[in-house]
C-alpha atoms as a PDB file:
ATOM      1  CA  MET A   1     156.693   1.705  46.082  1.00  0.00           C
ATOM      2  CA  LEU A   2     153.961  -0.314  45.365  1.00  0.00           C
ATOM      3  CA  TYR A   3     155.218  -2.668  42.550  1.00  0.00           C
ATOM      4  CA  ASN A   4     153.910  -5.909  41.878  1.00  0.00           C
ATOM      5  CA  LEU A   5     152.159  -7.847  38.699  1.00  0.00           C
ATOM      6  CA  GLY A   6     149.013  -6.500  39.497  1.00  0.00           C
ATOM      7  CA  ARG A   7     149.939  -2.990  40.159  1.00  0.00           C
ATOM      8  CA  ARG A   8     152.522  -1.990  37.539  1.00  0.00           C
ATOM      9  CA  GLY A   9     151.806   1.950  37.171  1.00  0.00           C
ATOM     10  CA  ILE A  10     155.573   2.965  37.964  1.00  0.00           C
ATOM     11  CA  GLU A  11     156.756   1.226  34.605  1.00  0.00           C
ATOM     12  CA  ALA A  12     155.375   3.984  32.333  1.00  0.00           C
ATOM     13  CA  ASP A  13     157.645   6.690  33.458  1.00  0.00           C
ATOM     14  CA  LEU A  14     158.917   6.482  37.018  1.00  0.00           C
ATOM     15  CA  LEU A  15     160.991   3.228  37.030  1.00  0.00           C
ATOM     16  CA  PRO A  16     162.877   3.821  33.912  1.00  0.00           C
ATOM     17  CA  ARG A  17     163.954   7.092  35.179  1.00  0.00           C
ATOM     18  CA  LEU A  18     164.937   5.984  38.361  1.00  0.00           C
ATOM     19  CA  ARG A  19     166.946   3.336  36.776  1.00  0.00           C
ATOM     20  CA  GLY A  20     168.272   5.790  34.430  1.00  0.00           C
ATOM     21  CA  GLN A  21     169.638   7.709  37.232  1.00  0.00           C
ATOM     22  CA  GLY A  22     170.981   4.808  39.336  1.00  0.00           C
ATOM     23  CA  VAL A  23     168.222   5.200  42.062  1.00  0.00           C
ATOM     24  CA  PRO A  24     167.266   1.641  43.627  1.00  0.00           C
ATOM     25  CA  VAL A  25     163.432   0.803  43.883  1.00  0.00           C
ATOM     26  CA  MET A  26     161.988  -0.742  46.991  1.00  0.00           C
ATOM     27  CA  ALA A  27     158.847  -2.573  46.109  1.00  0.00           C
ATOM     28  CA  TYR A  28     156.442  -3.432  48.895  1.00  0.00           C
ATOM     29  CA  SER A  29     153.945  -6.079  48.420  1.00  0.00           C
ATOM     30  CA  PRO A  30     155.423  -7.823  45.619  1.00  0.00           C
ATOM     31  CA  ILE A  31     152.760 -10.577  46.034  1.00  0.00           C
ATOM     32  CA  GLU A  32     149.855  -8.102  46.575  1.00  0.00           C
ATOM     33  CA  GLN A  33     148.817  -9.439  50.170  1.00  0.00           C
ATOM     34  CA  ALA A  34     148.513 -12.821  48.591  1.00  0.00           C
ATOM     35  CA  ARG A  35     145.702 -11.418  46.422  1.00  0.00           C
ATOM     36  CA  LEU A  36     147.709 -12.374  43.192  1.00  0.00           C
ATOM     37  CA  LEU A  37     147.797 -15.912  44.278  1.00  0.00           C
ATOM     38  CA  GLY A  38     145.527 -18.277  42.767  1.00  0.00           C
ATOM     39  CA  HIS A  39     145.550 -16.429  39.313  1.00  0.00           C
ATOM     40  CA  PRO A  40     145.795 -19.214  36.539  1.00  0.00           C
ATOM     41  CA  ALA A  41     148.485 -17.306  34.604  1.00  0.00           C
ATOM     42  CA  LEU A  42     150.682 -17.448  37.436  1.00  0.00           C
ATOM     43  CA  ALA A  43     149.917 -20.950  38.484  1.00  0.00           C
ATOM     44  CA  ALA A  44     150.962 -22.217  35.268  1.00  0.00           C
ATOM     45  CA  VAL A  45     154.176 -20.242  35.135  1.00  0.00           C
ATOM     46  CA  ALA A  46     154.882 -21.477  38.614  1.00  0.00           C
ATOM     47  CA  ALA A  47     153.953 -25.343  37.580  1.00  0.00           C
ATOM     48  CA  ARG A  48     156.700 -24.765  34.838  1.00  0.00           C
ATOM     49  CA  HIS A  49     159.034 -23.934  37.062  1.00  0.00           C
ATOM     50  CA  GLY A  50     158.262 -26.445  40.193  1.00  0.00           C
ATOM     51  CA  VAL A  51     157.682 -23.651  42.692  1.00  0.00           C
ATOM     52  CA  ASP A  52     154.799 -21.827  44.208  1.00  0.00           C
ATOM     53  CA  GLU A  53     153.059 -18.889  42.863  1.00  0.00           C
ATOM     54  CA  ALA A  54     154.608 -16.728  45.390  1.00  0.00           C
ATOM     55  CA  ALA A  55     158.052 -17.422  44.327  1.00  0.00           C
ATOM     56  CA  VAL A  56     157.058 -16.366  40.689  1.00  0.00           C
ATOM     57  CA  ALA A  57     155.496 -13.202  41.670  1.00  0.00           C
ATOM     58  CA  LEU A  58     158.481 -12.184  43.772  1.00  0.00           C
ATOM     59  CA  ALA A  59     160.718 -13.550  40.825  1.00  0.00           C
ATOM     60  CA  TRP A  60     159.101 -11.228  38.573  1.00  0.00           C
ATOM     61  CA  VAL A  61     159.483  -8.272  40.561  1.00  0.00           C
ATOM     62  CA  LEU A  62     162.925  -8.769  41.277  1.00  0.00           C
ATOM     63  CA  ARG A  63     163.602  -9.522  37.496  1.00  0.00           C
ATOM     64  CA  GLY A  64     165.151  -6.216  36.621  1.00  0.00           C
ATOM     65  CA  PRO A  65     168.009  -4.099  37.806  1.00  0.00           C
ATOM     66  CA  GLY A  66     167.695  -1.934  40.785  1.00  0.00           C
ATOM     67  CA  VAL A  67     164.349  -3.714  42.195  1.00  0.00           C
ATOM     68  CA  ILE A  68     164.490  -4.962  45.576  1.00  0.00           C
ATOM     69  CA  ALA A  69     161.498  -6.298  47.301  1.00  0.00           C
ATOM     70  CA  ILE A  70     160.427  -6.549  51.185  1.00  0.00           C
ATOM     71  CA  PRO A  71     158.102  -9.585  51.167  1.00  0.00           C
ATOM     72  CA  LYS A  72     156.391 -10.809  54.279  1.00  0.00           C
ATOM     73  CA  ALA A  73     158.065 -13.616  56.292  1.00  0.00           C
ATOM     74  CA  GLY A  74     156.401 -14.636  59.508  1.00  0.00           C
ATOM     75  CA  THR A  75     158.195 -17.781  59.545  1.00  0.00           C
ATOM     76  CA  ALA A  76     161.362 -19.522  58.751  1.00  0.00           C
ATOM     77  CA  GLU A  77     159.575 -21.652  56.356  1.00  0.00           C
ATOM     78  CA  HIS A  78     158.267 -18.464  54.971  1.00  0.00           C
ATOM     79  CA  VAL A  79     161.880 -16.969  54.655  1.00  0.00           C
ATOM     80  CA  LEU A  80     163.155 -20.029  52.743  1.00  0.00           C
ATOM     81  CA  ALA A  81     159.872 -19.819  50.410  1.00  0.00           C
ATOM     82  CA  ASN A  82     160.701 -16.426  49.499  1.00  0.00           C
ATOM     83  CA  ARG A  83     164.480 -17.398  49.013  1.00  0.00           C
ATOM     84  CA  ALA A  84     163.221 -19.837  46.477  1.00  0.00           C
ATOM     85  CA  ALA A  85     162.446 -16.673  44.459  1.00  0.00           C
ATOM     86  CA  LEU A  86     165.958 -16.066  43.735  1.00  0.00           C
ATOM     87  CA  GLU A  87     166.392 -19.464  41.732  1.00  0.00           C
ATOM     88  CA  VAL A  88     163.567 -18.748  39.301  1.00  0.00           C
ATOM     89  CA  ARG A  89     164.582 -17.507  36.008  1.00  0.00           C
ATOM     90  CA  LEU A  90     161.705 -16.125  33.869  1.00  0.00           C
ATOM     91  CA  ASP A  91     162.027 -16.774  30.179  1.00  0.00           C
ATOM     92  CA  ASP A  92     160.601 -14.696  27.416  1.00  0.00           C
ATOM     93  CA  ALA A  93     157.276 -17.136  27.378  1.00  0.00           C
ATOM     94  CA  ASP A  94     156.978 -16.840  31.017  1.00  0.00           C
ATOM     95  CA  LEU A  95     157.009 -13.047  30.666  1.00  0.00           C
ATOM     96  CA  ALA A  96     154.580 -12.999  27.702  1.00  0.00           C
ATOM     97  CA  ALA A  97     152.133 -15.061  29.478  1.00  0.00           C
ATOM     98  CA  LEU A  98     152.142 -12.786  32.619  1.00  0.00           C
ATOM     99  CA  ASP A  99     152.143  -9.790  30.549  1.00  0.00           C
ATOM    100  CA  ALA A 100     149.092 -11.064  28.679  1.00  0.00           C
ATOM    101  CA  ALA A 101     147.501 -11.823  32.464  1.00  0.00           C
ATOM    102  CA  PHE A 102     148.739  -8.778  33.996  1.00  0.00           C
ATOM    103  CA  PRO A 103     149.274  -6.024  31.255  1.00  0.00           C
ATOM    104  CA  PRO A 104     151.764  -3.291  31.791  1.00  0.00           C
ATOM    105  CA  PRO A 105     150.409   0.218  31.596  1.00  0.00           C
ATOM    106  CA  ARG A 106     149.884   2.200  28.506  1.00  0.00           C
ATOM    107  CA  GLY A 107     150.772   5.446  29.959  1.00  0.00           C
ATOM    108  CA  PRO A 108     151.743   7.180  33.148  1.00  0.00           C
ATOM    109  CA  VAL A 109     149.404   6.234  35.928  1.00  0.00           C
ATOM    110  CA  PRO A 110     149.295   7.637  39.435  1.00  0.00           C
ATOM    111  CA  LEU A 111     151.378   6.256  42.160  1.00  0.00           C
ATOM    112  CA  GLU A 112     149.136   3.695  44.075  1.00  0.00           C
ATOM    113  CA  MET A 113     149.469   2.976  47.866  1.00  0.00           C
ATOM    114  CA  LEU A 114     147.750   0.320  49.871  1.00  0.00           C
END
C-alpha cells in the first residue's frame, strides 16, 4: 500500500483494522519518490538524529508494528543509507513535529496509488 508521511490515508481505518487482525502492511514509496526530501520539518528531525531525511522518513513508516517497507536501493551505498533508518528512534517531539507538518487524516480516505 502507498504509505508515507505525505500519504497517511490508511491510518484512518485500514491500518488499525489490519493490525487488529495481525495482517502486515507492505508500504511502497516510503519516501514518496524523494518528494518528501527537503521539507523543513523532516530536515530538522534528521539533523537532531544526525541522519539524512530519507532515513527519518523511512524510520517513520517503520515506527509501528506490522509495517514493512520497500524503499528504493540502486547502489550498495543506498542500501546502507536505508539501513540507517533502523537505528533512528523517533521520540514524541519528533512525531509531533512530523504530525504538524504532515497531518494524519481526519477520517477515511480513498486508497491512494502512484
